[in-house]
């Protein structure tokens, strides 16, 4: 069997969702889904997200290198190399059977077995980098890539081509004006409420959860306010008891994970989130007005760099973690009082997201796959 593309990477939804978006971009460009294969990590979130897409897949037993010096981290690092070498052998065997024309790496430790196997078999590689400051995996694997598809211009990665970020089809198709009322109806939100969506990343954010919980308590008597708060699976137990009174006027919804981000982007008046590459891409693609709070401990402070790409041009509002307590409520109240400001932010974000809606990433992958070997 001949496979057009193997898409490799995973571990977290920040890598898996772009991989699925790339598969969708390829099918939109008339590559049959049966010609796409996915490889990821056996312990990653891809084991839940990928099988439902119909993409053929394999999961390798690999782990990432840990930066901390705990006993558990040291034990994990001791098995990093043996597991990687075993997974590389499995990937070589898989590729010999599938004969892919190109391997597309979306980063993370789960991409390494496929990239190393591709090098061994002289299969062309495309690296996709969607953070403004590339991660370790992207920096390493891009050295072997025939092209590096980057979300942000002025990347210093080798052979970089600005394609925008890979964004899922359902998000690319969001029309905030057209879909607003239906989205709110599905979410159980009144059409005339001031609606805030809160997304703390795939794992949730304790800092953000604490700040929003305090905000909800402060405004629980406001019947014109609605909040849908995605707290993360690991924090859901903390919300087993309601944080507001049963007779409070506010509409406050708590969910562990949001399966329906398209309706969130279509329905909210403002989004509050972190600064991960996926959030930045979705905000720009849909033009949703956003208050973004970068995770201060992110490697190389890359989330701040991501957010500044939007906020420097008025396409989002950046709030540093240390300023959340003193400024978040003021910002929300001001935006609520001045809807024209929300419209300006939305318009600028949507303009900056044009590149994400063009499908250029599929063109780059197809070009590398079909390029004659030098």
CSV table of C-alpha atoms in Angstrom, one decimal:
chain,number,residue,atom,x,y,z
A,1,UNK,CA,0.0,0.0,0.0
A,2,UNK,CA,1.2,3.5,-0.7
A,3,UNK,CA,0.4,6.2,1.8
A,4,UNK,CA,0.5,9.9,0.8
A,5,UNK,CA,1.4,11.4,4.2
A,6,UNK,CA,2.2,10.2,7.7
A,7,UNK,CA,1.4,12.9,10.3
A,8,UNK,CA,3.5,12.5,13.4
A,9,UNK,CA,3.4,14.0,16.9
A,10,UNK,CA,1.1,14.2,19.9
A,11,UNK,CA,1.1,13.9,23.7
A,12,UNK,CA,-1.2,16.8,24.3
A,13,UNK,CA,-4.2,18.3,22.4
A,14,UNK,CA,-1.9,21.2,21.5
A,15,UNK,CA,-0.1,18.8,19.1
A,16,UNK,CA,-3.0,16.4,18.3
A,17,UNK,CA,-5.5,19.0,17.2
A,18,UNK,CA,-3.1,20.6,14.7
A,19,UNK,CA,-2.4,17.1,13.4
A,20,UNK,CA,-6.1,16.5,12.8
A,21,UNK,CA,-6.4,20.0,11.2
A,22,UNK,CA,-3.6,19.1,8.8
A,23,UNK,CA,-5.4,15.9,7.8
A,24,UNK,CA,-8.5,17.9,7.1
A,25,UNK,CA,-6.5,20.4,5.1
A,26,UNK,CA,-5.1,17.6,3.0
A,27,UNK,CA,-8.6,16.0,2.4
A,28,UNK,CA,-9.9,19.5,1.5
A,29,UNK,CA,-7.1,19.5,-1.2
A,30,UNK,CA,-8.4,16.2,-2.6
A,31,UNK,CA,-6.1,13.7,-0.8
A,32,UNK,CA,-8.3,10.8,0.2
A,33,UNK,CA,-8.5,10.1,4.0
A,34,UNK,CA,-7.4,6.5,3.4
A,35,UNK,CA,-4.0,7.9,2.2
A,36,UNK,CA,-3.3,9.7,5.5
A,37,UNK,CA,-1.7,7.9,8.5
A,38,UNK,CA,-1.1,9.2,12.0
A,39,UNK,CA,1.6,8.2,14.5
A,40,UNK,CA,1.6,9.3,18.1
A,41,UNK,CA,2.3,8.3,21.7
A,42,UNK,CA,0.6,5.4,23.4
A,43,UNK,CA,0.0,7.5,26.6
A,44,UNK,CA,-1.1,10.7,24.8
A,45,UNK,CA,-4.5,12.3,24.4
A,46,UNK,CA,-4.3,11.1,20.7
A,47,UNK,CA,-5.5,7.7,21.8
A,48,UNK,CA,-8.9,9.3,22.5
A,49,UNK,CA,-9.0,12.0,19.8
A,50,UNK,CA,-7.7,10.3,16.7
A,51,UNK,CA,-9.7,7.0,16.5
A,52,UNK,CA,-13.0,9.0,16.2
A,53,UNK,CA,-11.7,10.8,13.1
A,54,UNK,CA,-11.3,7.7,10.9
A,55,UNK,CA,-7.6,8.4,10.3
A,56,UNK,CA,-5.5,5.2,10.3
A,57,UNK,CA,-3.1,5.3,13.2
A,58,UNK,CA,-0.4,3.7,15.3
A,59,UNK,CA,0.7,4.7,18.8
A,60,UNK,CA,4.3,4.1,20.0
A,61,UNK,CA,5.5,3.6,23.6
A,62,UNK,CA,7.6,6.8,23.9
A,63,UNK,CA,8.1,9.3,26.7
A,64,UNK,CA,9.4,12.9,26.7
A,65,UNK,CA,12.5,14.2,28.4
A,66,UNK,CA,11.6,15.8,31.7
A,67,UNK,CA,13.1,19.1,32.8
A,68,UNK,CA,12.6,18.7,36.5
A,69,UNK,CA,14.9,16.8,38.9
A,70,UNK,CA,12.4,14.8,40.8
A,71,UNK,CA,12.9,11.0,41.3
A,72,UNK,CA,9.9,10.3,38.9
A,73,UNK,CA,11.4,12.5,36.2
A,74,UNK,CA,14.9,11.0,36.5
A,75,UNK,CA,13.3,7.5,36.2
A,76,UNK,CA,11.4,8.6,33.1
A,77,UNK,CA,14.5,10.1,31.5
A,78,UNK,CA,16.4,6.8,32.0
A,79,UNK,CA,14.0,5.0,29.7
A,80,UNK,CA,13.7,7.8,27.1
A,81,UNK,CA,16.4,6.6,24.8
A,82,UNK,CA,15.6,2.8,24.9
A,83,UNK,CA,11.9,3.6,24.2
A,84,UNK,CA,12.8,6.0,21.4
A,85,UNK,CA,15.0,3.5,19.7
A,86,UNK,CA,12.4,0.7,19.9
A,87,UNK,CA,9.7,3.1,18.6
A,88,UNK,CA,12.1,4.1,15.7
A,89,UNK,CA,12.4,0.4,14.7
A,90,UNK,CA,8.6,0.0,14.8
A,91,UNK,CA,8.3,3.2,12.7
A,92,UNK,CA,10.8,1.9,10.1
A,93,UNK,CA,8.8,-1.3,9.8
A,94,UNK,CA,5.5,0.6,9.5
A,95,UNK,CA,6.9,2.9,6.8
A,96,UNK,CA,8.3,0.0,4.8
A,97,UNK,CA,4.8,-1.3,4.6
A,98,UNK,CA,3.0,2.0,4.1
A,99,UNK,CA,5.6,3.7,1.8
A,100,UNK,CA,4.6,7.3,2.6
A,101,UNK,CA,5.5,10.1,0.2
A,102,UNK,CA,6.1,12.5,3.1
A,103,UNK,CA,6.3,12.6,6.9
A,104,UNK,CA,4.8,15.7,8.5
A,105,UNK,CA,5.9,16.4,12.1
A,106,UNK,CA,3.7,18.5,14.3
A,107,UNK,CA,6.2,18.4,17.1
A,108,UNK,CA,6.5,17.0,20.6
A,109,UNK,CA,8.3,13.9,21.7
A,110,UNK,CA,5.8,11.7,20.0
A,111,UNK,CA,7.0,12.9,16.6
A,112,UNK,CA,10.6,11.7,17.0
A,113,UNK,CA,10.2,8.0,16.1
A,114,UNK,CA,8.6,8.9,12.8
A,115,UNK,CA,11.1,11.6,12.0
A,116,UNK,CA,14.1,9.4,12.7
A,117,UNK,CA,12.5,6.6,10.6
A,118,UNK,CA,11.9,9.0,7.8
A,119,UNK,CA,15.6,10.0,7.8
A,120,UNK,CA,16.7,6.4,7.7
A,121,UNK,CA,14.4,5.7,4.8
A,122,UNK,CA,15.1,9.0,2.9
A,123,UNK,CA,11.4,10.0,3.1
A,124,UNK,CA,11.0,13.8,2.8
A,125,UNK,CA,10.0,15.6,6.0
A,126,UNK,CA,7.9,18.7,6.6
A,127,UNK,CA,8.0,20.2,10.1
A,128,UNK,CA,5.0,22.3,11.2
A,129,UNK,CA,5.8,24.9,13.9
A,130,UNK,CA,2.9,26.9,15.2
A,131,UNK,CA,4.5,28.7,18.3
A,132,UNK,CA,6.2,32.0,17.7
A,133,UNK,CA,9.2,30.7,19.6
A,134,UNK,CA,9.8,27.1,18.4
A,135,UNK,CA,10.0,24.2,20.8
A,136,UNK,CA,12.9,21.9,21.2
A,137,UNK,CA,11.5,19.2,19.0
A,138,UNK,CA,10.8,21.7,16.1
A,139,UNK,CA,14.3,23.1,16.4
A,140,UNK,CA,15.8,19.7,16.2
A,141,UNK,CA,13.6,18.1,13.5
A,142,UNK,CA,13.6,21.2,11.2
A,143,UNK,CA,17.3,20.6,10.5
A,144,UNK,CA,16.3,17.5,8.6
A,145,UNK,CA,13.2,19.0,6.9
A,146,UNK,CA,12.8,19.9,3.3
A,147,UNK,CA,10.3,22.6,4.4
A,148,UNK,CA,9.2,24.1,7.7
A,149,UNK,CA,5.7,25.4,7.7
A,150,UNK,CA,5.5,28.2,10.2
A,151,UNK,CA,2.5,30.1,11.7
A,152,UNK,CA,4.3,33.3,12.3
A,153,UNK,CA,6.4,35.4,9.8
A,154,UNK,CA,10.1,36.1,10.5
A,155,UNK,CA,10.8,32.6,11.7
A,156,UNK,CA,14.5,31.7,12.0
A,157,UNK,CA,13.8,28.0,11.4
A,158,UNK,CA,15.5,26.6,8.3
A,159,UNK,CA,13.6,26.6,5.0
A,160,UNK,CA,10.6,28.3,6.7
A,161,UNK,CA,7.4,29.0,4.7
A,162,UNK,CA,4.7,31.1,6.4
A,163,UNK,CA,1.5,29.0,6.0
A,164,UNK,CA,-0.4,30.1,9.0
A,165,UNK,CA,-1.4,27.7,11.8
A,166,UNK,CA,-3.3,24.4,11.1
A,167,UNK,CA,-6.8,25.0,12.3
A,168,UNK,CA,-9.6,22.5,12.3
A,169,UNK,CA,-12.3,22.8,9.6
A,170,UNK,CA,-15.1,23.3,12.1
A,171,UNK,CA,-13.2,26.3,13.5
A,172,UNK,CA,-12.2,27.7,10.1
A,173,UNK,CA,-15.9,27.7,9.1
A,174,UNK,CA,-17.1,29.8,12.1
A,175,UNK,CA,-19.0,32.9,11.1
A,176,UNK,CA,-19.6,34.9,14.3
A,177,UNK,CA,-22.4,37.0,12.9
A,178,UNK,CA,-24.2,34.2,11.1
A,179,UNK,CA,-23.8,31.5,13.8
A,180,UNK,CA,-24.1,33.5,17.0
A,181,UNK,CA,-27.7,32.8,17.9
A,182,UNK,CA,-27.7,29.1,17.0
A,183,UNK,CA,-24.5,28.6,18.9
A,184,UNK,CA,-25.9,30.2,22.0
A,185,UNK,CA,-29.0,28.2,21.7
A,186,UNK,CA,-27.0,24.9,21.7
A,187,UNK,CA,-25.0,26.1,24.7
A,188,UNK,CA,-28.1,27.2,26.6
A,189,UNK,CA,-27.1,30.9,26.7
A,190,UNK,CA,-29.6,33.7,26.4
A,191,UNK,CA,-29.3,35.8,23.2
A,192,UNK,CA,-29.1,39.0,25.1
A,193,UNK,CA,-26.6,38.0,27.8
A,194,UNK,CA,-23.1,39.3,27.9
A,195,UNK,CA,-21.4,35.9,27.4
A,196,UNK,CA,-17.8,35.1,28.5
A,197,UNK,CA,-16.0,31.9,27.6
A,198,UNK,CA,-13.1,30.8,29.8
A,199,UNK,CA,-10.6,28.2,28.4
A,200,UNK,CA,-7.6,27.3,30.5
A,201,UNK,CA,-5.8,25.1,28.0
A,202,UNK,CA,-6.1,21.3,27.6
A,203,UNK,CA,-5.1,20.7,31.2
A,204,UNK,CA,-6.9,23.6,32.8
A,205,UNK,CA,-5.3,26.4,34.8
A,206,UNK,CA,-5.5,26.8,38.6
A,207,UNK,CA,-4.7,30.5,38.4
A,208,UNK,CA,-7.4,31.1,35.8
A,209,UNK,CA,-9.9,29.0,37.6
A,210,UNK,CA,-9.3,30.8,40.9
A,211,UNK,CA,-9.6,34.2,39.3
A,212,UNK,CA,-12.9,33.3,37.4
A,213,UNK,CA,-14.4,31.7,40.5
A,214,UNK,CA,-13.9,35.0,42.4
A,215,UNK,CA,-15.3,37.0,39.5
A,216,UNK,CA,-18.4,34.8,39.5
A,217,UNK,CA,-19.0,35.2,43.2
A,218,UNK,CA,-18.6,39.0,42.8
A,219,UNK,CA,-21.2,39.1,40.0
A,220,UNK,CA,-23.5,36.3,40.9
A,221,UNK,CA,-26.5,38.7,41.1
A,222,UNK,CA,-26.1,39.9,37.5
A,223,UNK,CA,-28.8,38.2,35.5
A,224,UNK,CA,-27.4,39.6,32.3
A,225,UNK,CA,-24.1,37.9,32.6
A,226,UNK,CA,-23.3,34.3,31.4
A,227,UNK,CA,-20.1,32.4,31.8
A,228,UNK,CA,-19.1,29.0,30.4
A,229,UNK,CA,-16.0,27.9,32.3
A,230,UNK,CA,-13.8,25.1,31.1
A,231,UNK,CA,-11.9,24.1,34.2
A,232,UNK,CA,-9.9,21.0,33.1
A,233,UNK,CA,-10.5,17.4,34.1
A,234,UNK,CA,-8.0,17.5,36.9
A,235,UNK,CA,-9.8,20.4,38.6
A,236,UNK,CA,-13.4,19.2,38.1
A,237,UNK,CA,-13.6,17.8,41.6
A,238,UNK,CA,-13.1,21.2,43.1
A,239,UNK,CA,-16.4,22.2,41.5
A,240,UNK,CA,-18.5,19.3,42.8
A,241,UNK,CA,-20.2,21.8,45.1
A,242,UNK,CA,-21.7,25.0,43.5
A,243,UNK,CA,-19.6,28.2,44.1
A,244,UNK,CA,-22.7,30.4,43.8
A,245,UNK,CA,-26.1,30.2,45.5
A,246,UNK,CA,-28.9,28.2,43.9
A,247,UNK,CA,-31.0,31.4,43.5
A,248,UNK,CA,-28.2,33.5,42.0
A,249,UNK,CA,-29.1,35.3,38.8
A,250,UNK,CA,-25.9,34.7,36.8
A,251,UNK,CA,-25.8,32.0,34.3
A,252,UNK,CA,-22.7,30.0,35.2
A,253,UNK,CA,-21.7,26.7,33.4
A,254,UNK,CA,-18.8,24.6,34.5
A,255,UNK,CA,-17.4,21.8,32.2
A,256,UNK,CA,-14.3,19.8,32.5
A,257,UNK,CA,-13.5,19.8,28.7
A,258,UNK,CA,-15.1,21.6,25.8
A,259,UNK,CA,-16.0,19.4,22.8
A,260,UNK,CA,-17.8,22.2,21.1
A,261,UNK,CA,-15.3,25.0,20.7
A,262,UNK,CA,-16.8,26.2,17.4
A,263,UNK,CA,-20.0,27.3,19.3
A,264,UNK,CA,-17.9,29.0,22.0
A,265,UNK,CA,-16.0,31.0,19.4
A,266,UNK,CA,-19.3,31.8,17.6
A,267,UNK,CA,-21.3,32.7,20.7
A,268,UNK,CA,-19.2,34.5,23.2
A,269,UNK,CA,-18.8,38.3,23.5
A,270,UNK,CA,-15.3,37.8,24.8
A,271,UNK,CA,-13.0,34.8,25.4
A,272,UNK,CA,-10.6,34.5,28.3
A,273,UNK,CA,-7.8,32.1,27.7
A,274,UNK,CA,-4.1,31.3,27.8
A,275,UNK,CA,-1.4,31.9,25.2
A,276,UNK,CA,-0.9,28.5,23.6
A,277,UNK,CA,-0.4,28.3,19.8
A,278,UNK,CA,-3.8,26.6,19.3
A,279,UNK,CA,-5.6,29.3,21.2
A,280,UNK,CA,-3.8,32.1,19.2
A,281,UNK,CA,-4.7,30.4,15.9
A,282,UNK,CA,-8.3,29.9,16.8
A,283,UNK,CA,-8.8,33.4,18.1
A,284,UNK,CA,-7.3,34.9,14.9
A,285,UNK,CA,-9.1,32.5,12.6
A,286,UNK,CA,-12.6,33.2,14.1
A,287,UNK,CA,-12.0,36.8,15.1
A,288,UNK,CA,-13.2,36.3,18.6
A,289,UNK,CA,-12.4,39.2,21.0
A,290,UNK,CA,-10.0,37.7,23.6
A,291,UNK,CA,-8.3,38.5,26.9
A,292,UNK,CA,-5.2,36.3,26.9
A,293,UNK,CA,-3.2,35.5,30.0
A,294,UNK,CA,0.1,33.7,29.0
A,295,UNK,CA,1.4,30.9,31.3
A,296,UNK,CA,4.4,32.5,32.9
A,297,UNK,CA,6.3,29.2,33.3
A,298,UNK,CA,6.0,28.2,29.6
A,299,UNK,CA,9.4,27.2,28.1
A,300,UNK,CA,11.2,30.3,26.8
A,301,UNK,CA,8.1,32.3,27.7
A,302,UNK,CA,6.8,31.4,24.3
A,303,UNK,CA,3.2,32.0,25.3
A,304,UNK,CA,3.9,35.7,25.9
A,305,UNK,CA,5.5,35.9,22.5
A,306,UNK,CA,2.5,34.2,21.0
A,307,UNK,CA,0.0,36.6,22.6
A,308,UNK,CA,2.1,39.7,21.7
A,309,UNK,CA,1.8,38.8,18.1
A,310,UNK,CA,-1.9,39.7,18.4
A,311,UNK,CA,-1.9,42.2,21.2
A,312,UNK,CA,0.8,44.4,19.7
A,313,UNK,CA,-1.6,45.1,16.8
A,314,UNK,CA,-4.8,45.5,18.9
A,315,UNK,CA,-6.1,42.0,18.0
A,316,UNK,CA,-6.3,40.8,21.6
A,317,UNK,CA,-5.7,42.1,25.2
A,318,UNK,CA,-2.7,40.7,27.0
A,319,UNK,CA,-2.8,40.4,30.8
A,320,UNK,CA,0.2,39.1,32.7
A,321,UNK,CA,-0.5,36.6,35.5
A,322,UNK,CA,0.7,38.9,38.2
A,323,UNK,CA,-1.8,41.5,37.0
A,324,UNK,CA,-4.9,39.3,36.8
A,325,UNK,CA,-6.2,40.1,40.3
A,326,UNK,CA,-5.9,43.9,39.9
A,327,UNK,CA,-6.9,44.3,36.3
A,328,UNK,CA,-9.1,41.4,34.9
A,329,UNK,CA,-12.4,42.7,36.4
A,330,UNK,CA,-11.7,46.2,35.2
A,331,UNK,CA,-11.0,45.1,31.7
A,332,UNK,CA,-14.2,42.9,31.5
A,333,UNK,CA,-16.3,45.7,32.8
A,334,UNK,CA,-14.8,48.2,30.4
A,335,UNK,CA,-15.3,46.0,27.4
A,336,UNK,CA,-18.9,45.3,28.4
A,337,UNK,CA,-19.6,49.1,28.6
A,338,UNK,CA,-17.8,49.7,25.2
A,339,UNK,CA,-19.0,47.1,22.6
A,340,UNK,CA,-17.3,49.2,19.9
A,341,UNK,CA,-13.9,48.1,21.5
A,342,UNK,CA,-14.9,44.5,21.2
A,343,UNK,CA,-15.8,45.0,17.6
A,344,UNK,CA,-12.4,46.7,16.9
A,345,UNK,CA,-10.5,43.8,18.5
A,346,UNK,CA,-12.6,41.3,16.6
A,347,UNK,CA,-12.0,42.9,13.3
A,348,UNK,CA,-8.3,43.1,13.8
A,349,UNK,CA,-8.0,39.5,14.9
A,350,UNK,CA,-10.0,38.3,12.0
A,351,UNK,CA,-7.8,40.2,9.5
A,352,UNK,CA,-4.7,38.7,11.1
A,353,UNK,CA,-6.2,35.2,10.9
A,354,UNK,CA,-6.7,35.3,7.1
A,355,UNK,CA,-3.6,33.2,6.5
A,356,UNK,CA,-5.0,30.4,8.7
A,357,UNK,CA,-8.1,30.1,6.5
A,358,UNK,CA,-6.3,29.7,3.2
A,359,UNK,CA,-5.1,26.1,3.4
A,360,UNK,CA,-1.6,26.9,2.3
A,361,UNK,CA,-0.1,24.2,4.6
A,362,UNK,CA,-1.6,21.5,2.4
A,363,UNK,CA,0.1,23.1,-0.7
A,364,UNK,CA,3.5,23.0,1.0
A,365,UNK,CA,3.1,19.3,2.1
A,366,UNK,CA,2.0,18.3,-1.4
A,367,UNK,CA,4.9,20.2,-3.0
A,368,UNK,CA,7.5,18.5,-0.9
A,369,UNK,CA,5.8,15.1,-1.4
A,370,UNK,CA,5.9,15.5,-5.2
A,371,UNK,CA,9.3,17.2,-5.5
A,372,UNK,CA,11.9,15.2,-7.2
A,373,UNK,CA,14.8,14.0,-5.0
A,374,UNK,CA,17.8,16.2,-5.5
